[in-house]
Amino acid sequence: MIADNNFLLEAGRQTLMLELQEASQLPDRLGDDFIKAAEAIINCKGKLIVSGIGKSGHIGKKLAATFASTGTPAFFVHPAEALHGDLGMVESQDVMLFISYSGGAKELDLIIPRLEEKSVVLLAMTGKSHSPLGLAAKAVLDISVEREACPMRLAPTSSTVNTLMMGDALAMAVMQARGFNEEDFARSHPAGALGARLLNKVHHLMRRDTEVPQVSIHASIMDAMLELSRTGLGLVAVCDEQLQVKGVFTDGDLRRWLVGGGALADNVSLAMTVNGTTLNAQSRAIDAKEQLMKKKISAAPVVDDHGQLVGAINLQNFYQAGIL
């Protein structure tokens, strides 16, 4: 049978409305058990082990990854694998978050006693608080639903949404309690866009050595012009004998000087922009880029904490590093 478009749209909307209706009840369920679960994870001296079977297991893998990337050492263990050796990875200082809507997974009959032997704190995410899982757990997170969004009321739909949302709520609460911030997150994602934005410093991206356009304060405008042409950066740092940047000579400065009737043999200090913009080598790359954008300039010399020239950078260097 080929369904018409209206049927497909209505079926999709009904699914979403049912799942949203069930999920809307979750905030009112957060109470003492949620606090106990969060505190158990925050105070955990070992790792958070997440476990579950079927759809719960798929959600559990995602939640373990979320915890791991937000400051809580965590990994997922499949219950069947746990019973065939992986329980050896679980130690007394660990916390286990077991996800099972029914709370009666057969694997729990063997897992729960082993956890009790090791004094491992057990947290439950279940729809049946009086199940074997719920009764054995230190804290129970209620993910129960009145009905699944599946028209046959069989396929886990509303319940998996509740599981995901409850897990995210727990992870975000723990993350904020730890004071986990953007830079901490970036360290867990060094290859991502956020990592590029927050971890890179100016000295990681800047041009160095012979790629840095510079002339002495005693140089002529002709010298500065040749240095402009050599490096193609659009500016030249004008420095004294101690490499202190005294000014910046740009393509615009050159044009203005020549249009005004100036000579190429004149000293560069007459045409340069005195105390032009410089960037600190230790500053965050994203902040440096914003500084250039705000001042509507495309490049700047880079100095160290003592004001000495150590490099140069332009907007293209930021873009190449993924800082957009």
CSV table of C-alpha atoms in Angstrom, one decimal:
chain,number,residue,atom,x,y,z
A,1,MET,CA,0.0,0.0,0.0
A,2,ILE,CA,1.3,3.5,-0.9
A,3,ALA,CA,0.2,6.1,1.7
A,4,ASP,CA,-0.8,9.5,0.5
A,5,ASN,CA,1.1,12.6,1.7
A,6,ASN,CA,-1.5,13.8,4.2
A,7,PHE,CA,-1.4,10.4,5.9
A,8,LEU,CA,2.3,10.5,6.3
A,9,LEU,CA,2.3,14.0,7.6
A,10,GLU,CA,-0.4,13.2,10.1
A,11,ALA,CA,1.3,10.1,11.3
A,12,GLY,CA,4.5,12.0,11.9
A,13,ARG,CA,2.8,14.8,13.7
A,14,GLN,CA,0.9,12.4,15.9
A,15,THR,CA,4.1,10.6,16.9
A,16,LEU,CA,5.8,13.9,17.8
A,17,MET,CA,2.8,15.1,19.8
A,18,LEU,CA,2.6,11.9,21.8
A,19,GLU,CA,6.3,11.9,22.5
A,20,LEU,CA,6.2,15.6,23.6
A,21,GLN,CA,3.2,14.9,25.8
A,22,GLU,CA,5.1,12.1,27.6
A,23,ALA,CA,8.3,14.1,27.9
A,24,SER,CA,6.5,17.1,29.3
A,25,GLN,CA,5.9,15.1,32.5
A,26,LEU,CA,9.6,14.6,33.2
A,27,PRO,CA,10.5,17.9,34.9
A,28,ASP,CA,7.9,17.2,37.7
A,29,ARG,CA,9.6,13.9,38.4
A,30,LEU,CA,13.0,15.4,39.4
A,31,GLY,CA,13.4,15.2,43.1
A,32,ASP,CA,15.5,13.5,45.8
A,33,ASP,CA,16.5,10.6,43.6
A,34,PHE,CA,17.7,12.9,40.9
A,35,ILE,CA,19.8,14.7,43.5
A,36,LYS,CA,21.2,11.4,44.8
A,37,ALA,CA,22.1,10.2,41.3
A,38,ALA,CA,23.8,13.4,40.5
A,39,GLU,CA,25.8,13.5,43.8
A,40,ALA,CA,26.8,9.9,43.3
A,41,ILE,CA,28.3,10.7,39.9
A,42,ILE,CA,29.9,14.0,41.1
A,43,ASN,CA,31.5,12.2,44.1
A,44,CYS,CA,32.6,9.2,42.2
A,45,LYS,CA,36.3,8.5,42.5
A,46,GLY,CA,36.3,6.1,39.6
A,47,LYS,CA,34.3,5.9,36.4
A,48,LEU,CA,30.7,6.0,35.4
A,49,ILE,CA,29.7,2.8,33.7
A,50,VAL,CA,26.5,3.0,31.6
A,51,SER,CA,24.7,-0.2,30.7
A,52,GLY,CA,21.5,-1.3,29.0
A,53,ILE,CA,20.1,-3.7,26.4
A,54,GLY,CA,18.4,-3.1,23.1
A,55,LYS,CA,17.1,0.4,22.5
A,56,SER,CA,18.1,1.3,26.1
A,57,GLY,CA,21.7,0.2,25.2
A,58,HIS,CA,21.7,2.5,22.2
A,59,ILE,CA,20.6,5.4,24.3
A,60,GLY,CA,23.1,4.4,27.0
A,61,LYS,CA,26.0,4.6,24.5
A,62,LYS,CA,25.0,8.1,23.6
A,63,LEU,CA,24.7,9.1,27.3
A,64,ALA,CA,28.1,7.6,28.2
A,65,ALA,CA,29.6,9.6,25.4
A,66,THR,CA,27.9,12.8,26.6
A,67,PHE,CA,29.2,12.3,30.2
A,68,ALA,CA,32.7,11.5,28.9
A,69,SER,CA,32.8,14.7,26.8
A,70,THR,CA,31.5,16.9,29.7
A,71,GLY,CA,33.9,16.1,32.4
A,72,THR,CA,32.8,12.7,33.8
A,73,PRO,CA,35.0,9.7,32.9
A,74,ALA,CA,32.5,7.2,31.5
A,75,PHE,CA,32.1,4.3,29.1
A,76,PHE,CA,29.4,1.9,28.0
A,77,VAL,CA,29.4,-1.8,28.9
A,78,HIS,CA,26.9,-4.2,27.2
A,79,PRO,CA,25.2,-6.4,29.9
A,80,ALA,CA,26.0,-9.6,28.0
A,81,GLU,CA,29.6,-8.7,27.6
A,82,ALA,CA,29.7,-7.7,31.3
A,83,LEU,CA,28.8,-11.3,32.2
A,84,HIS,CA,31.5,-12.7,30.0
A,85,GLY,CA,34.5,-10.8,31.3
A,86,ASP,CA,33.8,-7.0,31.1
A,87,LEU,CA,32.7,-6.9,34.8
A,88,GLY,CA,36.4,-7.1,35.4
A,89,MET,CA,36.6,-3.5,34.3
A,90,VAL,CA,34.2,-2.4,37.1
A,91,GLU,CA,35.8,-1.4,40.3
A,92,SER,CA,34.6,-0.5,43.8
A,93,GLN,CA,35.1,3.2,43.2
A,94,ASP,CA,32.9,3.2,40.1
A,95,VAL,CA,29.2,4.0,39.7
A,96,MET,CA,26.9,2.1,37.3
A,97,LEU,CA,23.9,3.6,35.6
A,98,PHE,CA,21.8,0.8,34.3
A,99,ILE,CA,19.0,1.6,31.8
A,100,SER,CA,16.1,-0.8,31.5
A,101,TYR,CA,12.5,0.2,31.1
A,102,SER,CA,11.1,-3.0,32.6
A,103,GLY,CA,13.8,-3.2,35.2
A,104,GLY,CA,13.7,-6.9,34.9
A,105,ALA,CA,16.4,-7.8,32.4
A,106,LYS,CA,17.5,-11.3,33.1
A,107,GLU,CA,21.2,-10.2,33.1
A,108,LEU,CA,20.5,-8.2,36.2
A,109,ASP,CA,20.0,-11.4,38.2
A,110,LEU,CA,23.7,-12.0,37.8
A,111,ILE,CA,25.0,-8.4,37.6
A,112,ILE,CA,23.4,-7.0,40.7
A,113,PRO,CA,25.0,-9.5,43.1
A,114,ARG,CA,28.4,-8.8,41.6
A,115,LEU,CA,28.0,-5.1,42.0
A,116,GLU,CA,27.0,-5.5,45.6
A,117,GLU,CA,30.0,-7.7,46.2
A,118,LYS,CA,32.2,-4.9,44.9
A,119,SER,CA,30.2,-2.1,46.7
A,120,VAL,CA,29.6,-0.4,43.4
A,121,VAL,CA,26.9,2.3,43.5
A,122,LEU,CA,24.0,1.3,41.3
A,123,LEU,CA,21.7,3.9,39.7
A,124,ALA,CA,18.6,3.0,37.8
A,125,MET,CA,16.9,4.6,34.9
A,126,THR,CA,13.6,2.6,34.5
A,127,GLY,CA,9.9,2.9,34.0
A,128,LYS,CA,9.2,0.4,36.8
A,129,SER,CA,10.5,1.7,40.1
A,130,HIS,CA,9.4,-1.5,42.0
A,131,SER,CA,11.3,-3.8,39.6
A,132,PRO,CA,14.4,-5.7,40.7
A,133,LEU,CA,16.5,-3.0,39.2
A,134,GLY,CA,14.6,-0.2,40.9
A,135,LEU,CA,14.7,-1.9,44.3
A,136,ALA,CA,18.4,-2.6,44.1
A,137,ALA,CA,19.4,0.9,43.1
A,138,LYS,CA,20.5,3.8,45.3
A,139,ALA,CA,18.5,6.2,43.2
A,140,VAL,CA,15.8,5.6,40.6
A,141,LEU,CA,15.2,8.0,37.6
A,142,ASP,CA,11.6,7.5,36.5
A,143,ILE,CA,11.3,7.4,32.7
A,144,SER,CA,7.8,5.7,32.6
A,145,VAL,CA,5.2,6.6,29.9
A,146,GLU,CA,1.5,6.1,29.7
A,147,ARG,CA,1.8,5.0,26.1
A,148,GLU,CA,4.4,4.6,23.4
A,149,ALA,CA,4.0,6.7,20.2
A,150,CYS,CA,4.0,3.4,18.2
A,151,PRO,CA,0.4,2.9,17.0
A,152,MET,CA,0.7,-0.8,18.2
A,153,ARG,CA,2.1,0.5,21.5
A,154,LEU,CA,5.0,-1.9,21.1
A,155,ALA,CA,8.1,-0.2,19.6
A,156,PRO,CA,10.0,1.8,22.2
A,157,THR,CA,9.4,5.4,21.1
A,158,SER,CA,8.1,7.7,23.9
A,159,SER,CA,10.1,5.7,26.4
A,160,THR,CA,13.4,6.1,24.5
A,161,VAL,CA,12.8,9.8,24.2
A,162,ASN,CA,12.2,10.0,27.9
A,163,THR,CA,15.4,8.0,28.5
A,164,LEU,CA,17.5,10.3,26.4
A,165,MET,CA,16.1,13.4,27.9
A,166,MET,CA,16.4,12.2,31.5
A,167,GLY,CA,20.0,11.2,30.8
A,168,ASP,CA,20.8,14.5,29.3
A,169,ALA,CA,19.3,16.3,32.3
A,170,LEU,CA,21.5,14.3,34.6
A,171,ALA,CA,24.6,14.9,32.5
A,172,MET,CA,24.0,18.6,32.2
A,173,ALA,CA,23.3,19.0,36.0
A,174,VAL,CA,26.5,17.2,36.8
A,175,MET,CA,28.5,19.2,34.2
A,176,GLN,CA,27.3,22.5,35.7
A,177,ALA,CA,28.0,21.3,39.2
A,178,ARG,CA,31.6,20.5,38.2
A,179,GLY,CA,32.0,24.0,36.8
A,180,PHE,CA,32.8,22.4,33.4
A,181,ASN,CA,33.2,25.2,30.8
A,182,GLU,CA,33.7,25.8,27.1
A,183,GLU,CA,37.5,25.4,27.3
A,184,ASP,CA,37.1,22.1,29.2
A,185,PHE,CA,34.7,21.0,26.5
A,186,ALA,CA,37.2,22.0,23.8
A,187,ARG,CA,39.9,19.9,25.4
A,188,SER,CA,37.7,16.9,24.9
A,189,HIS,CA,37.1,17.9,21.3
A,190,PRO,CA,40.5,19.2,20.1
A,191,ALA,CA,39.8,18.3,16.4
A,192,GLY,CA,36.4,20.0,16.3
A,193,ALA,CA,35.5,23.6,15.4
A,194,LEU,CA,35.1,24.5,19.1
A,195,GLY,CA,38.5,23.1,19.8
A,196,ALA,CA,40.0,25.3,17.1
A,197,ARG,CA,38.2,28.3,18.4
A,198,LEU,CA,39.0,27.9,22.1
A,199,LEU,CA,42.3,26.0,22.3
A,200,ASN,CA,44.4,27.8,19.7
A,201,LYS,CA,46.5,30.7,20.8
A,202,VAL,CA,47.9,33.4,18.4
A,203,HIS,CA,51.4,31.9,18.6
A,204,HIS,CA,50.0,28.6,17.3
A,205,LEU,CA,48.9,30.2,14.1
A,206,MET,CA,51.2,33.2,13.5
A,207,ARG,CA,54.0,33.5,10.8
A,208,ARG,CA,57.5,33.3,12.1
A,209,ASP,CA,61.1,34.2,11.3
A,210,THR,CA,61.6,35.3,7.7
A,211,GLU,CA,57.8,35.3,7.0
A,212,VAL,CA,57.5,38.2,9.4
A,213,PRO,CA,57.6,41.6,7.6
A,214,GLN,CA,59.8,44.0,9.6
A,215,VAL,CA,62.1,47.0,9.1
A,216,SER,CA,64.2,49.2,11.4
A,217,ILE,CA,62.9,52.5,12.6
A,218,HIS,CA,65.8,54.0,10.6
A,219,ALA,CA,64.7,52.4,7.3
A,220,SER,CA,63.5,54.3,4.3
A,221,ILE,CA,60.0,54.1,2.8
A,222,MET,CA,61.6,52.3,-0.1
A,223,ASP,CA,62.9,49.6,2.3
A,224,ALA,CA,59.5,49.3,3.8
A,225,MET,CA,57.8,49.1,0.4
A,226,LEU,CA,60.2,46.3,-0.7
A,227,GLU,CA,59.4,44.4,2.5
A,228,LEU,CA,55.7,44.8,1.8
A,229,SER,CA,56.2,43.3,-1.6
A,230,ARG,CA,58.4,40.4,-0.2
A,231,THR,CA,55.9,39.1,2.3
A,232,GLY,CA,52.5,40.1,0.8
A,233,LEU,CA,51.0,40.5,4.2
A,234,GLY,CA,49.8,44.1,3.7
A,235,LEU,CA,51.9,45.5,6.5
A,236,VAL,CA,55.4,45.9,7.9
A,237,ALA,CA,56.3,46.1,11.6
A,238,VAL,CA,58.6,49.1,12.3
A,239,CYS,CA,60.9,48.2,15.2
A,240,ASP,CA,63.7,49.7,17.2
A,241,GLU,CA,67.0,48.0,18.1
A,242,GLN,CA,65.3,46.0,20.8
A,243,LEU,CA,62.6,44.7,18.4
A,244,GLN,CA,60.0,46.9,20.2
A,245,VAL,CA,57.2,47.7,17.7
A,246,LYS,CA,57.1,51.4,17.3
A,247,GLY,CA,54.6,51.5,14.4
A,248,VAL,CA,53.0,49.7,11.5
A,249,PHE,CA,53.5,50.6,7.8
A,250,THR,CA,50.7,49.4,5.6
A,251,ASP,CA,49.8,49.4,1.9
A,252,GLY,CA,47.4,52.2,2.8
A,253,ASP,CA,50.2,54.3,4.5
A,254,LEU,CA,52.3,53.9,1.3
A,255,ARG,CA,49.5,55.1,-1.0
A,256,ARG,CA,48.7,58.0,1.2
A,257,TRP,CA,52.4,59.0,1.4
A,258,LEU,CA,52.9,58.9,-2.4
A,259,VAL,CA,49.6,60.7,-3.1
A,260,GLY,CA,50.7,63.4,-0.7
A,261,GLY,CA,53.9,64.0,-2.6
A,262,GLY,CA,56.2,62.2,-0.2
A,263,ALA,CA,59.5,60.6,-1.4
A,264,LEU,CA,60.5,57.0,-1.2
A,265,ALA,CA,63.9,58.0,0.3
A,266,ASP,CA,62.2,59.6,3.4
A,267,ASN,CA,62.3,57.8,6.7
A,268,VAL,CA,59.6,55.2,7.3
A,269,SER,CA,58.7,56.8,10.6
A,270,LEU,CA,57.2,59.8,8.8
A,271,ALA,CA,54.6,57.7,7.1
A,272,MET,CA,53.9,54.8,9.5
A,273,THR,CA,50.9,54.4,11.8
A,274,VAL,CA,52.4,55.1,15.2
A,275,ASN,CA,51.4,52.6,17.9
A,276,GLY,CA,49.4,50.5,15.4
A,277,THR,CA,47.5,47.4,16.5
A,278,THR,CA,49.6,44.5,17.8
A,279,LEU,CA,48.4,41.1,19.1
A,280,ASN,CA,49.8,39.2,22.1
A,281,ALA,CA,51.2,35.8,21.2
A,282,GLN,CA,49.6,34.3,24.3
A,283,SER,CA,46.1,35.6,23.6
A,284,ARG,CA,43.3,33.3,22.4
A,285,ALA,CA,43.1,33.1,18.6
A,286,ILE,CA,39.4,33.7,18.5
A,287,ASP,CA,39.8,36.9,20.6
A,288,ALA,CA,42.6,38.1,18.3
A,289,LYS,CA,40.5,37.5,15.3
A,290,GLU,CA,37.6,39.4,16.8
A,291,GLN,CA,40.0,42.3,17.5
A,292,LEU,CA,41.0,42.5,13.9
A,293,MET,CA,37.4,42.3,12.7
A,294,LYS,CA,36.3,45.0,15.1
A,295,LYS,CA,39.1,47.4,13.9
A,296,LYS,CA,38.5,46.4,10.2
A,297,ILE,CA,42.0,45.4,9.6
A,298,SER,CA,43.3,42.2,8.0
A,299,ALA,CA,46.7,41.6,9.7
A,300,ALA,CA,48.8,42.7,12.7
A,301,PRO,CA,52.3,42.1,14.2
A,302,VAL,CA,52.5,39.7,17.1
A,303,VAL,CA,54.4,40.6,20.2
A,304,ASP,CA,55.4,38.8,23.4
A,305,ASP,CA,54.7,39.9,27.0
A,306,HIS,CA,57.6,42.3,26.7
A,307,GLY,CA,56.4,44.0,23.6
A,308,GLN,CA,59.0,42.4,21.3
A,309,LEU,CA,58.1,41.4,17.8
A,310,VAL,CA,57.8,37.6,17.6
A,311,GLY,CA,55.5,37.1,14.6
A,312,ALA,CA,52.7,38.3,12.3
A,313,ILE,CA,49.3,37.1,11.5
A,314,ASN,CA,46.4,37.8,9.1
A,315,LEU,CA,42.8,36.7,8.8
A,316,GLN,CA,43.7,34.0,6.4
A,317,ASN,CA,45.7,32.3,9.1
A,318,PHE,CA,42.6,32.1,11.3
A,319,TYR,CA,40.4,30.8,8.5
A,320,GLN,CA,43.0,28.1,7.6
A,321,ALA,CA,42.8,26.9,11.3
A,322,GLY,CA,39.1,26.6,11.2
A,323,ILE,CA,38.4,29.8,13.2
A,324,LEU,CA,35.6,31.3,11.1
